[in-house]
Amino acid sequence: MSNGAPGPTPGFLVWRLANKWRVAVDRAVAPLGLTHAQYSLVASLYGLQRAGERPSQRQLADHTGLEALYVSKLARALESAGLIERTRDPRDPRAVQLALTEQGRTVTRQAVAVVQELLQRLLEPLGGLDAARTRAFTAELTTLLDVPLDPSS
């Protein structure tokens, strides 16, 4: 709660919404053998690969906003499950590149469809995925996400 203003703060509401959506995505992708974090990784990798990229773990960490160490842990688990392959970057032997396997692409396409359906339901109060209110909400969230954590950045 903020001083003088009744009700929850914006930070509290963002935190609650993020947790609610994380749980919803976890439940939605669980039948496909994924967690929300794993889904975030494979869906991002899928999009980057479709754009012709083969990102490193570091690039994927930057893209998703996840910690590099956590991306490494997720990547190892997804590799064990046969969904991604990890290879050394020929340009930088310290870097590990990631790519979806054929099985990974299949599971990811299924997961994306499931999550899109879930998002349509979650965003229905704003008019759905393609509604003007949803676009405005997305723009506001993007504005907040663009603020650096370190004020000197």
XYZ file of N, CA and C in Angstrom:
459
model
N 0.836 -1.187 0.000
C 0.000 0.000 0.000
C 0.877 1.246 0.000
N 0.436 2.262 -0.673
C 1.203 3.505 -0.686
C 0.667 4.436 0.392
N 1.477 5.410 0.748
C 1.064 6.382 1.769
C -0.060 7.256 1.236
N -1.161 7.281 1.915
C -2.262 8.168 1.580
C -3.203 7.666 0.501
N -2.794 6.717 -0.303
C -3.662 6.215 -1.371
C -4.256 4.873 -0.954
N -5.581 4.791 -0.916
C -6.196 3.520 -0.526
C -6.044 2.495 -1.651
N -6.031 1.254 -1.281
C -5.974 0.186 -2.274
C -4.551 -0.231 -2.589
N -4.444 -1.264 -3.413
C -3.130 -1.806 -3.739
C -2.322 -0.878 -4.648
N -1.017 -0.988 -4.553
C -0.124 -0.198 -5.401
C -0.023 -0.850 -6.783
N 0.400 -0.089 -7.786
C 0.603 -0.687 -9.107
C 1.591 -1.852 -9.066
N 2.651 -1.721 -8.273
C 3.639 -2.796 -8.169
C 3.023 -4.082 -7.643
N 2.178 -3.949 -6.626
C 1.511 -5.126 -6.071
C 0.605 -5.770 -7.113
N -0.132 -4.955 -7.859
C -1.041 -5.493 -8.876
C -0.278 -6.178 -10.013
N 0.837 -5.589 -10.445
C 1.653 -6.212 -11.491
C 2.182 -7.552 -10.994
N 2.653 -7.573 -9.753
C 3.168 -8.808 -9.164
C 2.083 -9.878 -9.104
N 0.892 -9.498 -8.644
C -0.231 -10.452 -8.563
C -0.618 -10.960 -9.943
N -0.709 -10.051 -10.919
C -1.077 -10.459 -12.275
C -0.018 -11.383 -12.867
N 1.261 -11.053 -12.679
C 2.339 -11.901 -13.198
C 2.258 -13.299 -12.595
N 2.016 -13.382 -11.292
C 1.902 -14.690 -10.648
C 0.679 -15.454 -11.139
N -0.440 -14.761 -11.285
C -1.665 -15.409 -11.769
C -1.455 -15.974 -13.171
N -0.846 -15.179 -14.047
C -0.631 -15.626 -15.423
C 0.412 -16.737 -15.486
N 1.449 -16.660 -14.638
C 2.466 -17.721 -14.615
C 1.827 -19.045 -14.246
N 0.980 -19.041 -13.209
C 0.292 -20.256 -12.786
C -0.613 -20.766 -13.908
N -1.326 -19.863 -14.570
C -2.220 -20.263 -15.660
C -1.443 -20.905 -16.810
N -0.311 -20.310 -17.175
C 0.504 -20.880 -18.260
C 1.121 -22.201 -17.810
N 1.608 -22.270 -16.575
C 2.137 -23.541 -16.048
C 1.109 -24.658 -16.218
N -0.115 -24.393 -15.818
C -1.178 -25.406 -15.913
C -1.502 -25.748 -17.364
N -1.487 -24.741 -18.225
C -1.857 -24.952 -19.628
C -0.816 -25.777 -20.381
N 0.473 -25.573 -20.086
C 1.521 -26.277 -20.846
C 2.008 -27.551 -20.156
N 1.570 -27.799 -18.934
C 1.986 -29.003 -18.200
C 1.690 -30.294 -18.977
N 0.532 -30.415 -19.634
C 0.285 -31.651 -20.397
C 1.287 -31.878 -21.536
N 1.975 -30.830 -21.943
C 2.990 -30.954 -22.992
C 4.380 -31.195 -22.399
N 4.450 -31.313 -21.065
C 5.713 -31.581 -20.404
C 6.566 -30.346 -20.183
N 5.943 -29.167 -20.207
C 6.675 -27.916 -20.052
C 6.226 -27.167 -18.806
N 7.116 -26.333 -18.304
C 6.763 -25.350 -17.287
C 6.636 -23.996 -17.993
N 6.153 -23.009 -17.279
C 6.043 -21.662 -17.862
C 7.414 -21.158 -18.301
N 8.427 -21.336 -17.473
C 9.773 -20.864 -17.818
C 10.306 -21.598 -19.049
N 10.103 -22.897 -19.112
C 10.533 -23.653 -20.283
C 9.774 -23.191 -21.530
N 8.486 -22.947 -21.367
C 7.698 -22.440 -22.488
C 8.264 -21.106 -22.975
N 8.575 -20.215 -22.046
C 9.132 -18.918 -22.429
C 10.404 -19.090 -23.242
N 11.214 -20.054 -22.853
C 12.468 -20.303 -23.554
C 12.221 -20.886 -24.946
N 11.414 -21.949 -25.048
C 11.222 -22.583 -26.364
C 10.412 -21.698 -27.303
N 9.434 -20.957 -26.781
C 8.645 -20.067 -27.646
C 9.526 -18.934 -28.181
N 10.388 -18.396 -27.334
C 11.308 -17.348 -27.792
C 12.298 -17.906 -28.800
N 12.823 -19.076 -28.531
C 13.756 -19.721 -29.445
C 13.084 -20.009 -30.782
N 11.848 -20.446 -30.734
C 11.078 -20.716 -31.952
C 10.956 -19.446 -32.799
N 10.591 -18.349 -32.159
C 10.458 -17.084 -32.878
C 11.778 -16.604 -33.456
N 12.844 -16.722 -32.687
C 14.162 -16.290 -33.162
C 14.639 -17.175 -34.314
N 14.406 -18.485 -34.210
C 14.801 -19.389 -35.295
C 14.014 -19.094 -36.569
N 12.739 -18.794 -36.430
C 11.931 -18.458 -37.615
C 12.445 -17.192 -38.280
N 13.102 -16.320 -37.505
C 13.688 -15.095 -38.052
C 15.104 -15.340 -38.581
N 15.529 -16.614 -38.588
C 16.826 -16.962 -39.143
C 17.981 -16.906 -38.168
N 17.705 -16.771 -36.892
C 18.774 -16.668 -35.897
C 19.003 -18.007 -35.199
N 20.203 -18.190 -34.738
C 20.548 -19.313 -33.850
C 21.211 -18.677 -32.636
N 20.402 -18.278 -31.662
C 20.915 -17.480 -30.549
C 21.776 -18.285 -29.581
N 22.631 -17.552 -28.910
C 23.388 -18.141 -27.806
C 22.492 -18.129 -26.569
N 22.941 -18.859 -25.555
C 22.198 -18.843 -24.289
C 22.114 -17.419 -23.754
N 23.181 -16.648 -23.876
C 23.217 -15.256 -23.395
C 22.192 -14.420 -24.161
N 22.150 -14.564 -25.477
C 21.189 -13.794 -26.279
C 19.756 -14.159 -25.889
N 19.518 -15.430 -25.653
C 18.180 -15.859 -25.257
C 17.840 -15.336 -23.862
N 18.822 -15.292 -22.982
C 18.599 -14.720 -21.646
C 18.222 -13.249 -21.769
N 18.946 -12.508 -22.592
C 18.633 -11.091 -22.792
C 17.245 -10.921 -23.402
N 16.907 -11.781 -24.344
C 15.612 -11.691 -25.031
C 14.443 -11.975 -24.082
N 14.600 -12.972 -23.215
C 13.499 -13.380 -22.326
C 13.458 -12.612 -21.016
N 14.591 -11.992 -20.646
C 14.649 -11.328 -19.350
C 14.974 -12.285 -18.215
N 15.318 -13.519 -18.553
C 15.701 -14.498 -17.540
C 17.202 -14.403 -17.279
N 17.620 -14.795 -16.106
C 19.040 -14.809 -15.760
C 19.763 -15.842 -16.620
N 20.982 -15.528 -17.034
C 21.757 -16.420 -17.909
C 21.951 -17.799 -17.270
N 22.212 -17.841 -15.978
C 22.403 -19.122 -15.296
C 21.124 -19.956 -15.331
N 19.979 -19.301 -15.192
C 18.693 -19.993 -15.240
C 18.418 -20.507 -16.654
N 18.751 -19.720 -17.669
C 18.589 -20.165 -19.058
C 19.450 -21.402 -19.300
N 20.663 -21.404 -18.778
C 21.547 -22.554 -18.924
C 20.925 -23.799 -18.297
N 20.368 -23.650 -17.102
C 19.730 -24.771 -16.406
C 18.511 -25.268 -17.200
N 17.683 -24.330 -17.667
C 16.513 -24.709 -18.467
C 16.939 -25.403 -19.758
N 17.975 -24.873 -20.401
C 18.448 -25.436 -21.669
C 18.938 -26.869 -21.473
N 19.645 -27.126 -20.388
C 20.117 -28.494 -20.131
C 18.936 -29.446 -19.939
N 17.914 -28.997 -19.204
C 16.730 -29.845 -18.987
C 15.982 -30.078 -20.303
N 15.856 -29.036 -21.115
C 15.170 -29.175 -22.407
C 15.976 -30.041 -23.372
N 17.289 -29.985 -23.268
C 18.141 -30.850 -24.090
C 17.936 -32.311 -23.667
N 17.896 -32.565 -22.369
C 17.671 -33.928 -21.866
C 16.323 -34.476 -22.322
N 15.345 -33.577 -22.460
C 14.008 -33.980 -22.909
C 13.930 -34.120 -24.429
N 15.019 -33.804 -25.126
C 15.038 -33.945 -26.582
C 14.405 -32.793 -27.332
N 14.182 -31.659 -26.651
C 13.491 -30.540 -27.292
C 14.433 -29.502 -27.904
N 15.637 -29.403 -27.373
C 16.607 -28.464 -27.957
C 17.962 -29.142 -28.063
N 18.812 -28.540 -28.897
C 20.200 -28.978 -28.942
C 21.073 -27.791 -28.600
N 22.127 -28.086 -27.866
C 23.097 -27.074 -27.449
C 24.410 -27.388 -28.149
N 24.978 -26.403 -28.829
C 26.256 -26.605 -29.513
C 27.157 -25.409 -29.259
N 28.439 -25.639 -29.352
C 29.398 -24.544 -29.214
C 29.299 -23.635 -30.422
N 29.363 -22.337 -30.158
C 29.352 -21.340 -31.230
C 30.712 -21.384 -31.924
N 30.761 -21.623 -33.242
C 32.056 -21.696 -33.932
C 32.830 -20.375 -33.888
N 32.126 -19.258 -33.688
C 32.788 -17.948 -33.626
C 33.287 -17.609 -32.227
N 32.724 -18.276 -31.206
C 33.102 -18.006 -29.822
C 32.983 -19.306 -29.031
N 34.085 -19.994 -28.800
C 34.027 -21.299 -28.132
C 33.482 -21.251 -26.697
N 33.388 -20.050 -26.116
C 32.812 -19.939 -24.767
C 31.290 -19.908 -24.817
N 30.733 -19.560 -25.973
C 29.282 -19.405 -26.100
C 28.629 -20.719 -26.536
N 27.413 -20.925 -26.046
C 26.619 -22.096 -26.408
C 25.414 -21.613 -27.200
N 25.270 -22.155 -28.422
C 24.112 -21.820 -29.257
C 22.999 -22.829 -28.992
N 21.767 -22.358 -29.145
C 20.606 -23.205 -28.917
C 19.774 -23.306 -30.186
N 19.186 -24.467 -30.391
C 18.265 -24.671 -31.516
C 17.236 -25.715 -31.109
N 16.023 -25.544 -31.571
C 14.984 -26.533 -31.327
C 15.228 -27.751 -32.202
N 14.962 -28.920 -31.652
C 14.965 -30.141 -32.444
C 13.629 -30.219 -33.177
N 13.462 -31.210 -34.028
C 12.172 -31.393 -34.704
C 11.071 -31.624 -33.678
N 11.361 -32.466 -32.683
C 10.393 -32.694 -31.599
C 10.117 -31.392 -30.858
N 11.150 -30.603 -30.630
C 10.993 -29.319 -29.949
C 10.109 -28.363 -30.721
N 10.270 -28.330 -32.037
C 9.412 -27.465 -32.867
C 7.957 -27.917 -32.789
N 7.741 -29.229 -32.810
C 6.377 -29.760 -32.735
C 5.726 -29.401 -31.403
N 6.433 -29.655 -30.312
C 5.898 -29.350 -28.973
C 5.682 -27.849 -28.825
N 6.617 -27.054 -29.336
C 6.503 -25.600 -29.202
C 5.299 -25.074 -29.976
N 5.075 -25.561 -31.183
C 3.893 -25.121 -31.945
C 2.613 -25.449 -31.185
N 2.547 -26.629 -30.576
C 1.376 -27.010 -29.777
C 1.233 -26.087 -28.571
N 2.343 -25.819 -27.895
C 2.316 -24.973 -26.698
C 1.900 -23.545 -27.046
N 2.406 -23.022 -28.145
C 2.041 -21.661 -28.565
C 0.537 -21.584 -28.813
N -0.026 -22.583 -29.452
C -1.471 -22.588 -29.708
C -2.257 -22.623 -28.396
N -1.812 -23.437 -27.458
C -2.482 -23.539 -26.151
C -2.404 -22.206 -25.414
N -1.235 -21.579 -25.428
C -1.055 -20.323 -24.694
C -1.814 -19.187 -25.388
N -1.881 -19.183 -26.708
C -2.659 -18.158 -27.403
C -4.136 -18.251 -27.013
N -4.645 -19.463 -26.923
C -6.036 -19.662 -26.499
C -6.227 -19.184 -25.057
N -5.275 -19.497 -24.203
C -5.323 -19.046 -22.807
C -5.303 -17.521 -22.741
N -4.405 -16.888 -23.486
C -4.316 -15.425 -23.478
C -5.615 -14.787 -23.973
N -6.238 -15.393 -24.962
C -7.521 -14.872 -25.444
C -8.527 -14.834 -24.294
N -8.554 -15.917 -23.498
C -9.479 -15.975 -22.355
C -9.079 -14.965 -21.272
N -7.778 -14.885 -20.968
C -7.328 -13.977 -19.912
C -7.533 -12.513 -20.291
N -7.469 -12.219 -21.575
C -7.608 -10.835 -22.041
C -9.035 -10.483 -22.460
N -9.942 -11.411 -22.296
C -11.341 -11.163 -22.671
C -11.924 -9.923 -21.988
N -11.604 -9.656 -20.704
C -12.138 -8.443 -20.070
C -11.714 -7.145 -20.782
N -10.606 -7.205 -21.538
C -10.164 -6.032 -22.303
C -10.638 -6.093 -23.749
N -11.356 -7.149 -24.101
C -11.850 -7.296 -25.463
C -11.138 -8.361 -26.265
N -10.191 -9.069 -25.653
C -9.476 -10.139 -26.342
C -8.121 -9.690 -26.860
N -7.430 -10.623 -27.480
C -6.058 -10.392 -27.948
C -5.931 -9.233 -28.934
N -6.893 -9.051 -29.798
C -6.780 -8.046 -30.860
C -7.490 -6.731 -30.563
N -7.937 -6.557 -29.342
C -8.719 -5.368 -28.987
C -7.829 -4.139 -28.774
N -8.395 -2.994 -28.992
C -7.678 -1.731 -28.795
C -7.215 -1.586 -27.344
N -8.056 -1.989 -26.398
C -7.655 -1.899 -24.982
C -6.452 -2.788 -24.696
N -6.401 -3.960 -25.319
C -5.262 -4.864 -25.132
C -4.005 -4.255 -25.733
N -4.113 -3.646 -26.903
C -2.953 -2.985 -27.517
C -2.454 -1.845 -26.630
N -3.383 -1.081 -26.051
C -2.995 0.016 -25.154
C -2.340 -0.538 -23.879
N -2.900 -1.602 -23.335
C -2.343 -2.258 -22.145
C -0.927 -2.758 -22.443
N -0.748 -3.372 -23.605
C 0.560 -3.872 -24.025
C 1.555 -2.724 -24.160
N 1.118 -1.624 -24.714
C 1.999 -0.459 -24.863
C 2.420 0.077 -23.499
N 1.497 0.134 -22.553
C 1.826 0.613 -21.210
C 2.820 -0.325 -20.520
N 2.596 -1.632 -20.654
C 3.526 -2.591 -20.056
C 4.911 -2.468 -20.685
N 4.954 -2.287 -21.996
C 6.230 -2.129 -22.702
C 6.964 -0.891 -22.206
N 6.233 0.195 -21.996
C 6.840 1.411 -21.460
C 7.494 1.142 -20.113
N 6.792 0.427 -19.248
C 7.346 0.113 -17.925
C 8.534 -0.841 -18.017
N 8.476 -1.799 -18.924
C 9.577 -2.743 -19.079
C 10.819 -2.086 -19.666
N 10.645 -1.000 -20.385
C 11.780 -0.296 -20.989
C 12.553 0.571 -19.994
N 12.008 0.751 -18.797
C 12.703 1.540 -17.774
C 13.827 0.679 -17.200
N 15.076 1.162 -17.262
C 16.196 0.361 -16.738
C 16.094 0.182 -15.232
N 16.556 -0.969 -14.769
C 16.576 -1.214 -13.318
C 17.576 -0.320 -12.636
N 18.693 -0.072 -13.305
C 19.732 0.805 -12.776
C 19.502 2.212 -13.338
N 19.143 3.175 -12.498
C 18.837 4.526 -13.003
C 19.971 5.138 -13.799
N 21.218 4.703 -13.584
C 22.337 5.285 -14.336
C 22.486 4.685 -15.724
N 21.712 3.619 -16.031
C 21.817 2.974 -17.351
C 21.204 3.831 -18.435
